[in-house]
Amino acid sequence: MISIAITDDHAMIIEGLKAMFQQDQHYNITASYTSIEETLQHIYLDNPDILLLDINLKDGNGTVACKEILKLVPKLKIIALTSFEDINLVRLMLRNGAKGYLLKNTSSEEIIKAINMVMDDEIFLPKELKNQILSETIGIDKKQDFLPKITRREKEVLELIVQEFTTDEIAEKLFVTHKAIEAHRSNLIQKLNVRNTAGLVKIAIEKGLV
């Protein structure tokens, strides 16, 4: 029997999933959480095989929480279950250790398929999102490390950051405002899943983005 936990702040989603899995003796909902904090407090003790993790939660972002949860339970297999059909979120979840990505309007058959594939150490993505990743991704290294797509302007900003230009200098070179450059820097930090400018420089060089 596969044990499953759910993190979602919508009671209807949790109850719907519980009702669905009750119809199949091969799956058992062992825990449900309504926040990231609650998940972090109990996931180690509950020790499920699978966690269905919402991305947009009231106390934080599931893409960031994914890494934190896996530090506590490294063998846990996380599948994002979300309303956001966003290819950048898919890439972030995969980079942060998730093994699958599902949309909340998916069928019960698709959810079961995803769980079975992930339990067999495969990555599950809906066909449409998988095709987007294959066609739009900047590059995939030998370890299948997906990188997000960055815009032409973001690439220009990233190149200048690597060359150690200040925000004001970059704004002057690109004929935009200081605020616009800060916005691009913030987007890059989020897309490339790093903590600061030093992280941007490091990953830009490692992944050949500049």
Coordinates of N, CA and C in Angstrom, one line a residue:
M1 N 0.8 -1.2 0.0 CA 0.0 0.0 0.0 C 0.9 1.2 0.0
I2 N 0.5 2.2 -0.8 CA 1.3 3.5 -0.9 C 0.6 4.5 0.0
S3 N 1.4 5.0 0.9 CA 0.9 6.0 1.9 C 1.1 7.4 1.3
I4 N 0.1 8.2 1.4 CA 0.1 9.6 0.7 C -0.3 10.6 1.8
A5 N 0.4 11.8 1.7 CA 0.1 12.9 2.5 C -0.3 14.1 1.5
I6 N -1.1 15.0 2.0 CA -1.5 16.1 1.2 C -1.3 17.4 2.0
T7 N -0.7 18.4 1.3 CA -0.6 19.8 1.8 C -1.3 20.7 0.9
D8 N -2.5 21.2 1.4 CA -3.3 22.2 0.7 C -4.1 22.9 1.7
D9 N -4.3 24.2 1.5 CA -5.1 25.0 2.4 C -6.6 25.1 2.0
H10 N -7.0 24.3 1.1 CA -8.4 24.2 0.7 C -9.0 22.9 1.2
A11 N -10.0 22.9 2.1 CA -10.5 21.7 2.7 C -11.2 20.9 1.6
M12 N -11.8 21.5 0.6 CA -12.5 20.8 -0.4 C -11.6 19.9 -1.3
I13 N -10.4 20.4 -1.5 CA -9.4 19.6 -2.2 C -8.9 18.4 -1.4
I14 N -8.7 18.6 -0.1 CA -8.2 17.5 0.7 C -9.3 16.5 0.8
E15 N -10.6 16.9 1.1 CA -11.7 15.9 1.2 C -11.9 15.2 -0.1
G16 N -11.8 15.9 -1.2 CA -12.0 15.3 -2.5 C -11.0 14.2 -2.8
L17 N -9.7 14.5 -2.5 CA -8.6 13.5 -2.7 C -8.8 12.3 -1.7
K18 N -9.2 12.6 -0.5 CA -9.5 11.5 0.4 C -10.6 10.5 -0.1
A19 N -11.6 11.1 -0.6 CA -12.7 10.3 -1.1 C -12.3 9.5 -2.3
M20 N -11.5 10.1 -3.1 CA -11.0 9.4 -4.3 C -10.1 8.2 -4.0
F21 N -9.2 8.4 -3.0 CA -8.3 7.3 -2.7 C -9.0 6.2 -1.8
Q22 N -10.0 6.5 -1.1 CA -10.7 5.6 -0.3 C -11.3 4.4 -1.2
Q23 N -11.5 4.7 -2.5 CA -12.1 3.7 -3.4 C -11.0 2.7 -3.9
D24 N -9.8 2.8 -3.5 CA -8.7 1.9 -4.0 C -7.9 1.5 -2.8
Q25 N -7.8 0.2 -2.5 CA -7.1 -0.3 -1.4 C -5.6 -0.2 -1.5
H26 N -5.1 0.1 -2.7 CA -3.7 0.2 -2.9 C -3.1 1.6 -2.4
Y27 N -4.0 2.5 -2.0 CA -3.5 3.8 -1.6 C -4.2 4.2 -0.3
N28 N -3.4 4.9 0.5 CA -3.9 5.3 1.8 C -3.5 6.7 2.2
I29 N -4.4 7.6 2.5 CA -4.1 8.9 2.9 C -3.8 8.8 4.4
T30 N -2.5 9.0 4.7 CA -2.1 8.9 6.1 C -2.0 10.3 6.8
A31 N -2.0 11.4 6.1 CA -1.9 12.7 6.7 C -2.3 13.8 5.8
S32 N -2.8 14.9 6.3 CA -3.2 16.1 5.5 C -2.8 17.3 6.3
Y33 N -2.2 18.3 5.6 CA -1.8 19.5 6.3 C -2.3 20.7 5.5
T34 N -2.5 21.8 6.2 CA -3.1 23.0 5.6 C -2.1 24.1 5.5
S35 N -0.8 23.9 5.8 CA 0.2 24.9 5.7 C 1.6 24.3 5.6
I36 N 2.5 25.1 5.2 CA 3.9 24.7 5.2 C 4.4 24.4 6.6
E37 N 4.1 25.2 7.5 CA 4.6 25.1 8.9 C 4.1 23.7 9.4
E38 N 2.8 23.4 9.2 CA 2.3 22.2 9.7 C 2.9 21.0 9.1
T39 N 3.2 21.1 7.8 CA 3.9 20.0 7.0 C 5.3 19.8 7.6
L40 N 6.0 20.8 7.8 CA 7.4 20.7 8.3 C 7.4 20.1 9.8
Q41 N 6.4 20.4 10.5 CA 6.3 19.9 11.9 C 6.0 18.4 12.0
H42 N 5.2 17.9 11.0 CA 4.7 16.5 11.1 C 5.2 15.6 10.0
I43 N 5.7 16.0 8.9 CA 6.0 15.1 7.8 C 7.0 14.0 8.2
Y44 N 8.0 14.4 9.0 CA 9.0 13.3 9.4 C 8.4 12.2 10.2
L45 N 7.5 12.6 11.1 CA 6.8 11.6 12.0 C 5.8 10.8 11.2
D46 N 5.1 11.4 10.3 CA 4.1 10.7 9.5 C 4.7 9.8 8.4
N47 N 5.9 10.3 7.9 CA 6.7 9.5 7.0 C 5.9 8.8 5.8
P48 N 5.2 9.6 5.0 CA 4.5 9.0 3.9 C 5.4 8.7 2.7
D49 N 4.9 8.0 1.7 CA 5.7 7.7 0.5 C 5.7 8.9 -0.4
I50 N 4.5 9.5 -0.5 CA 4.2 10.5 -1.5 C 3.6 11.8 -0.7
L51 N 4.0 12.9 -1.2 CA 3.4 14.2 -0.7 C 2.8 14.9 -1.9
L52 N 1.5 15.2 -1.9 CA 0.9 16.0 -2.9 C 0.9 17.4 -2.4
L53 N 1.7 18.3 -3.0 CA 2.1 19.6 -2.4 C 1.5 20.7 -3.3
D54 N 0.7 21.5 -2.7 CA 0.2 22.7 -3.4 C 1.3 23.8 -3.4
I55 N 1.3 24.6 -4.4 CA 2.4 25.6 -4.6 C 2.1 26.9 -3.9
N56 N 0.8 27.3 -4.0 CA 0.4 28.6 -3.4 C -0.3 28.4 -2.1
L57 N 0.5 28.5 -1.0 CA -0.1 28.3 0.3 C -0.1 29.6 1.2
K58 N -1.0 29.6 2.2 CA -1.2 30.9 2.9 C 0.1 31.3 3.7
D59 N 1.0 30.4 4.0 CA 2.2 30.8 4.8 C 3.5 30.7 4.0
G60 N 3.3 30.6 2.6 CA 4.6 30.5 1.9 C 4.4 29.9 0.5
N61 N 5.6 29.7 -0.1 CA 5.6 29.2 -1.5 C 6.1 27.7 -1.5
G62 N 5.3 26.9 -2.2 CA 5.6 25.5 -2.2 C 6.9 25.1 -2.9
T63 N 7.3 26.0 -3.8 CA 8.5 25.7 -4.5 C 9.7 25.7 -3.6
V64 N 9.7 26.7 -2.7 CA 10.7 26.8 -1.7 C 10.6 25.7 -0.6
A65 N 9.3 25.5 -0.2 CA 9.1 24.5 0.9 C 9.5 23.1 0.4
C66 N 9.4 22.8 -0.9 CA 9.8 21.5 -1.4 C 11.2 21.2 -0.9
K67 N 12.2 22.1 -1.1 CA 13.6 21.8 -0.6 C 13.7 21.6 0.9
E68 N 12.9 22.4 1.6 CA 13.0 22.3 3.1 C 12.4 20.9 3.5
I69 N 11.3 20.5 2.9 CA 10.7 19.2 3.3 C 11.6 18.1 3.0
L70 N 12.3 18.1 1.8 CA 13.2 17.0 1.4 C 14.4 17.0 2.3
K71 N 14.8 18.1 2.9 CA 15.9 18.0 3.9 C 15.5 17.2 5.1
L72 N 14.2 17.3 5.5 CA 13.7 16.5 6.6 C 13.5 15.0 6.3
V73 N 13.0 14.8 5.1 CA 12.6 13.4 4.6 C 13.2 13.2 3.2
P74 N 14.5 12.9 3.1 CA 15.1 12.9 1.8 C 14.5 11.9 0.8
K75 N 13.9 10.8 1.3 CA 13.4 9.7 0.5 C 12.0 10.0 0.0
L76 N 11.4 11.1 0.6 CA 10.0 11.4 0.2 C 9.9 11.8 -1.3
K77 N 8.8 11.4 -1.9 CA 8.6 11.7 -3.3 C 7.5 12.8 -3.3
I78 N 7.8 14.0 -3.8 CA 6.9 15.1 -3.8 C 6.3 15.3 -5.2
I79 N 5.0 15.5 -5.3 CA 4.3 15.8 -6.6 C 3.6 17.1 -6.3
A80 N 3.9 18.1 -7.1 CA 3.1 19.4 -7.1 C 1.7 19.1 -7.5
L81 N 0.7 19.7 -6.8 CA -0.7 19.6 -7.2 C -1.2 21.0 -7.1
T82 N -1.4 21.7 -8.3 CA -1.6 23.1 -8.3 C -2.6 23.5 -9.4
S83 N -3.0 24.8 -9.3 CA -3.9 25.3 -10.3 C -3.0 26.1 -11.4
F84 N -1.7 26.3 -11.1 CA -0.9 27.1 -12.0 C -0.2 26.3 -13.1
E85 N -0.7 26.6 -14.3 CA -0.1 25.9 -15.5 C 1.0 26.8 -16.0
D86 N 2.1 26.9 -15.2 CA 3.2 27.8 -15.5 C 4.5 26.9 -15.6
I87 N 5.1 27.0 -16.8 CA 6.3 26.2 -17.1 C 7.5 26.5 -16.2
N88 N 7.6 27.8 -15.8 CA 8.7 28.2 -14.9 C 8.5 27.6 -13.5
L89 N 7.3 27.4 -13.0 CA 7.0 26.8 -11.8 C 7.4 25.3 -11.9
V90 N 7.1 24.7 -13.0 CA 7.4 23.3 -13.2 C 8.9 23.1 -13.1
R91 N 9.7 23.9 -13.8 CA 11.1 23.8 -13.7 C 11.7 24.0 -12.3
L92 N 11.1 25.0 -11.6 CA 11.5 25.2 -10.2 C 11.3 24.0 -9.3
M93 N 10.1 23.5 -9.5 CA 9.7 22.3 -8.6 C 10.7 21.1 -8.9
L94 N 11.0 20.9 -10.2 CA 11.9 19.8 -10.6 C 13.3 20.1 -10.0
R95 N 13.7 21.3 -10.1 CA 15.1 21.7 -9.6 C 15.2 21.5 -8.1
N96 N 14.0 21.8 -7.5 CA 14.0 21.7 -6.0 C 13.7 20.3 -5.5
G97 N 13.6 19.3 -6.4 CA 13.5 17.9 -5.9 C 12.2 17.2 -6.1
A98 N 11.2 18.0 -6.7 CA 9.9 17.3 -6.9 C 10.0 16.3 -8.0
K99 N 9.2 15.3 -8.0 CA 9.2 14.2 -9.0 C 8.0 14.2 -9.9
G100 N 7.1 15.2 -9.7 CA 6.0 15.3 -10.6 C 5.3 16.6 -10.5
Y101 N 4.4 16.9 -11.4 CA 3.6 18.1 -11.4 C 2.3 17.8 -12.0
L102 N 1.2 18.1 -11.2 CA -0.2 17.9 -11.6 C -1.0 19.1 -11.5
L103 N -2.0 19.3 -12.4 CA -2.9 20.4 -12.2 C -4.1 19.9 -11.5
K104 N -4.8 20.8 -10.7 CA -5.9 20.3 -9.9 C -7.1 19.9 -10.7
N105 N -7.2 20.3 -11.9 CA -8.3 19.9 -12.7 C -8.1 18.6 -13.5
T106 N -7.0 17.9 -13.1 CA -6.7 16.6 -13.8 C -7.6 15.5 -13.3
S107 N -7.7 14.4 -14.0 CA -8.6 13.3 -13.7 C -8.0 12.5 -12.6
S108 N -8.8 11.7 -11.9 CA -8.3 10.8 -10.9 C -7.4 9.7 -11.5
E109 N -7.6 9.3 -12.8 CA -6.8 8.4 -13.4 C -5.4 8.9 -13.6
E110 N -5.3 10.2 -14.0 CA -4.0 10.9 -14.2 C -3.2 11.0 -12.9
I111 N -3.9 11.3 -11.8 CA -3.3 11.4 -10.5 C -2.7 10.0 -10.1
I112 N -3.5 9.0 -10.3 CA -3.0 7.6 -10.0 C -1.8 7.2 -10.8
K113 N -1.9 7.6 -12.1 CA -0.8 7.3 -13.0 C 0.5 8.0 -12.5
A114 N 0.3 9.3 -12.1 CA 1.5 10.1 -11.6 C 2.1 9.4 -10.4
I115 N 1.3 9.0 -9.5 CA 1.8 8.4 -8.2 C 2.5 7.1 -8.6
N116 N 2.0 6.3 -9.4 CA 2.6 5.0 -9.8 C 4.0 5.3 -10.5
M117 N 4.0 6.2 -11.4 CA 5.3 6.5 -12.1 C 6.3 7.1 -11.1
V118 N 5.9 7.9 -10.2 CA 6.9 8.5 -9.3 C 7.4 7.4 -8.3
M119 N 6.5 6.5 -7.9 CA 7.0 5.4 -7.0 C 7.9 4.5 -7.8
D120 N 7.9 4.5 -9.1 CA 8.8 3.7 -9.9 C 10.1 4.5 -10.3
D121 N 10.3 5.6 -9.6 CA 11.4 6.5 -9.8 C 11.4 7.2 -11.2
E122 N 10.3 7.5 -11.7 CA 10.1 8.2 -12.9 C 9.6 9.6 -12.6
I123 N 9.9 10.5 -13.5 CA 9.3 11.9 -13.4 C 8.0 11.9 -14.2
F124 N 7.0 12.5 -13.5 CA 5.7 12.6 -14.2 C 5.4 14.1 -14.5
L125 N 5.1 14.4 -15.7 CA 4.6 15.7 -16.1 C 3.4 15.5 -17.1
P126 N 2.4 16.4 -17.0 CA 1.3 16.3 -18.0 C 2.0 16.5 -19.4
K127 N 1.4 15.9 -20.4 CA 2.0 15.9 -21.7 C 2.2 17.3 -22.3
E128 N 1.3 18.2 -22.1 CA 1.4 19.6 -22.6 C 2.6 20.3 -22.0
L129 N 2.8 20.2 -20.7 CA 3.9 20.8 -20.0 C 5.2 20.2 -20.3
K130 N 5.2 18.9 -20.5 CA 6.4 18.2 -20.8 C 6.9 18.7 -22.2
N131 N 6.0 18.8 -23.1 CA 6.4 19.3 -24.5 C 6.9 20.7 -24.5
Q132 N 6.3 21.5 -23.6 CA 6.8 22.9 -23.5 C 8.3 22.9 -23.0
I133 N 8.5 22.1 -22.0 CA 9.9 22.0 -21.4 C 10.9 21.6 -22.5
L134 N 10.5 20.6 -23.2 CA 11.4 20.1 -24.2 C 11.7 21.1 -25.3
S135 N 10.7 21.9 -25.6 CA 10.8 22.9 -26.7 C 11.3 24.2 -26.3
E136 N 11.1 24.6 -25.1 CA 11.5 26.0 -24.7 C 12.7 26.1 -23.7
T137 N 13.0 25.0 -23.1 CA 14.1 25.1 -22.1 C 15.4 25.6 -22.7
I138 N 16.1 26.4 -22.0 CA 17.4 27.0 -22.5 C 18.4 25.8 -22.7
G139 N 18.4 24.9 -21.8 CA 19.3 23.8 -21.9 C 19.1 22.8 -20.8
I140 N 19.5 21.5 -21.1 CA 19.4 20.5 -20.1 C 20.8 19.8 -19.9
D141 N 21.4 19.8 -18.8 CA 22.7 19.2 -18.6 C 22.6 17.7 -18.6
K142 N 23.7 17.1 -18.4 CA 23.7 15.6 -18.4 C 22.9 15.0 -17.3
K143 N 22.6 15.7 -16.3 CA 21.8 15.2 -15.2 C 20.3 15.6 -15.3
Q144 N 20.0 16.1 -16.5 CA 18.6 16.5 -16.8 C 18.2 17.6 -15.8
D145 N 19.1 18.5 -15.6 CA 18.8 19.7 -14.7 C 18.2 20.8 -15.5
F146 N 16.8 20.9 -15.4 CA 16.1 21.9 -16.2 C 16.4 23.3 -15.8
L147 N 16.6 24.1 -16.8 CA 16.8 25.6 -16.6 C 15.6 26.3 -17.1
P148 N 15.2 27.4 -16.4 CA 14.1 28.2 -16.9 C 14.4 29.1 -18.1
K149 N 13.4 29.4 -18.8 CA 13.6 30.3 -20.0 C 13.7 31.7 -19.4
I150 N 14.7 32.5 -19.9 CA 14.9 33.9 -19.5 C 14.7 34.7 -20.8
T151 N 14.2 35.9 -20.6 CA 14.0 36.8 -21.7 C 15.3 37.5 -22.2
R152 N 15.2 38.1 -23.3 CA 16.4 38.7 -23.9 C 16.9 39.8 -23.0
R153 N 16.0 40.6 -22.4 CA 16.4 41.7 -21.5 C 17.0 41.1 -20.2
E154 N 16.4 40.1 -19.7 CA 17.0 39.4 -18.5 C 18.4 38.9 -18.8
K155 N 18.6 38.4 -20.0 CA 19.9 37.9 -20.3 C 20.9 39.0 -20.4
E156 N 20.5 40.2 -20.9 CA 21.4 41.4 -21.0 C 21.8 41.8 -19.6
V157 N 20.8 41.8 -18.7 CA 21.0 42.3 -17.3 C 22.0 41.3 -16.6
L158 N 21.7 40.0 -16.9 CA 22.6 38.9 -16.2 C 24.0 39.1 -16.7
E159 N 24.2 39.3 -18.0 CA 25.6 39.5 -18.5 C 26.3 40.6 -17.8
L160 N 25.6 41.7 -17.6 CA 26.2 42.9 -17.0 C 26.5 42.7 -15.5
I161 N 25.6 41.9 -14.9 CA 25.8 41.6 -13.5 C 27.1 40.7 -13.3
V162 N 27.3 39.8 -14.2 CA 28.5 38.9 -14.2 C 29.7 39.8 -14.4
Q163 N 29.6 40.8 -15.2 CA 30.7 41.7 -15.4 C 30.9 42.7 -14.3
E164 N 30.1 42.6 -13.2 CA 30.3 43.4 -12.0 C 29.9 44.8 -12.1
F165 N 29.0 45.1 -13.1 CA 28.4 46.5 -13.1 C 27.4 46.7 -12.0
T166 N 27.3 47.8 -11.5 CA 26.3 48.1 -10.4 C 24.9 48.3 -11.1
T167 N 23.9 48.3 -10.2 CA 22.5 48.5 -10.7 C 22.4 49.8 -11.5
D168 N 22.9 50.9 -11.0 CA 22.8 52.2 -11.6 C 23.6 52.2 -13.0
E169 N 24.7 51.5 -13.0 CA 25.5 51.4 -14.3 C 24.7 50.6 -15.3
I170 N 24.1 49.5 -14.9 CA 23.3 48.7 -15.8 C 22.1 49.5 -16.3
A171 N 21.4 50.2 -15.4 CA 20.3 51.0 -15.9 C 20.7 52.0 -16.9
E172 N 21.9 52.6 -16.7 CA 22.4 53.7 -17.6 C 22.7 53.0 -19.0
K173 N 23.3 51.9 -19.0 CA 23.7 51.2 -20.2 C 22.5 50.8 -21.0
L174 N 21.5 50.3 -20.3 CA 20.3 49.8 -21.0 C 19.2 50.8 -21.2
F175 N 19.5 52.0 -20.7 CA 18.5 53.2 -20.8 C 17.2 52.9 -20.2
V176 N 17.2 52.3 -19.0 CA 16.0 52.0 -18.2 C 16.2 52.6 -16.8
T177 N 15.2 52.4 -16.0 CA 15.3 53.0 -14.6 C 16.0 52.0 -13.6
H178 N 16.4 52.5 -12.5 CA 17.0 51.7 -11.5 C 16.0 50.6 -11.0
K179 N 14.8 51.0 -10.9 CA 13.7 50.1 -10.4 C 13.5 49.0 -11.4
A180 N 13.6 49.3 -12.7 CA 13.4 48.2 -13.7 C 14.5 47.2 -13.6
I181 N 15.7 47.6 -13.4 CA 16.8 46.6 -13.2 C 16.7 45.8 -12.0
E182 N 16.2 46.4 -10.9 CA 16.0 45.6 -9.7 C 14.9 44.6 -9.9
A183 N 13.9 44.9 -10.7 CA 12.8 44.0 -11.0 C 13.4 42.8 -11.8
H184 N 14.2 43.1 -12.8 CA 14.8 42.0 -13.6 C 15.7 41.1 -12.7
R185 N 16.5 41.8 -11.8 CA 17.3 41.0 -10.9 C 16.5 40.1 -10.0
S186 N 15.4 40.6 -9.5 CA 14.5 39.8 -8.7 C 13.9 38.6 -9.4
N187 N 13.5 38.9 -10.7 CA 13.0 37.8 -11.5 C 14.0 36.7 -11.8
L188 N 15.2 37.1 -12.1 CA 16.3 36.2 -12.3 C 16.6 35.3 -11.1
I189 N 16.6 36.0 -9.9 CA 16.9 35.2 -8.7 C 15.8 34.2 -8.5
Q190 N 14.5 34.5 -8.7 CA 13.4 33.6 -8.6 C 13.5 32.5 -9.6
K191 N 13.7 32.8 -10.9 CA 13.7 31.8 -11.9 C 14.9 30.9 -11.8
L192 N 16.1 31.4 -11.4 CA 17.2 30.5 -11.3 C 17.4 29.9 -9.9
N193 N 16.4 30.2 -9.1 CA 16.4 29.6 -7.7 C 17.7 29.7 -6.9
V194 N 18.1 31.0 -6.9 CA 19.3 31.3 -6.0 C 18.9 32.4 -5.0
R195 N 19.8 32.7 -4.1 CA 19.4 33.5 -2.9 C 19.8 35.0 -3.2
N196 N 20.8 35.2 -4.0 CA 21.3 36.6 -4.1 C 22.1 36.8 -5.4
T197 N 22.7 37.9 -5.6 CA 23.5 38.3 -6.8 C 24.6 37.3 -7.0
A198 N 25.3 37.0 -5.9 CA 26.5 36.0 -6.0 C 26.0 34.7 -6.6
G199 N 24.8 34.3 -6.2 CA 24.3 33.0 -6.7 C 24.0 33.2 -8.2
L200 N 23.5 34.3 -8.6 CA 23.2 34.5 -10.0 C 24.5 34.4 -10.9
V201 N 25.6 35.0 -10.4 CA 26.9 35.0 -11.1 C 27.3 33.5 -11.2
K202 N 27.2 32.8 -10.1 CA 27.7 31.4 -10.0 C 27.0 30.5 -11.0
I203 N 25.6 30.6 -11.0 CA 24.9 29.7 -11.9 C 25.0 30.1 -13.3
A204 N 25.1 31.4 -13.6 CA 25.3 31.9 -14.9 C 26.5 31.3 -15.6
I205 N 27.6 31.3 -14.8 CA 28.9 30.8 -15.3 C 28.8 29.2 -15.4
E206 N 28.3 28.6 -14.4 CA 28.2 27.1 -14.4 C 27.4 26.6 -15.6
K207 N 26.2 27.3 -15.8 CA 25.3 26.7 -16.8 C 25.5 27.4 -18.2
G208 N 26.5 28.2 -18.3 CA 26.8 28.8 -19.6 C 25.7 29.8 -20.1
L209 N 25.1 30.5 -19.2 CA 24.0 31.4 -19.6 C 24.5 32.7 -20.2
V210 N 25.8 33.0 -20.0 CA 26.4 34.3 -20.5 C 27.6 33.9 -21.3

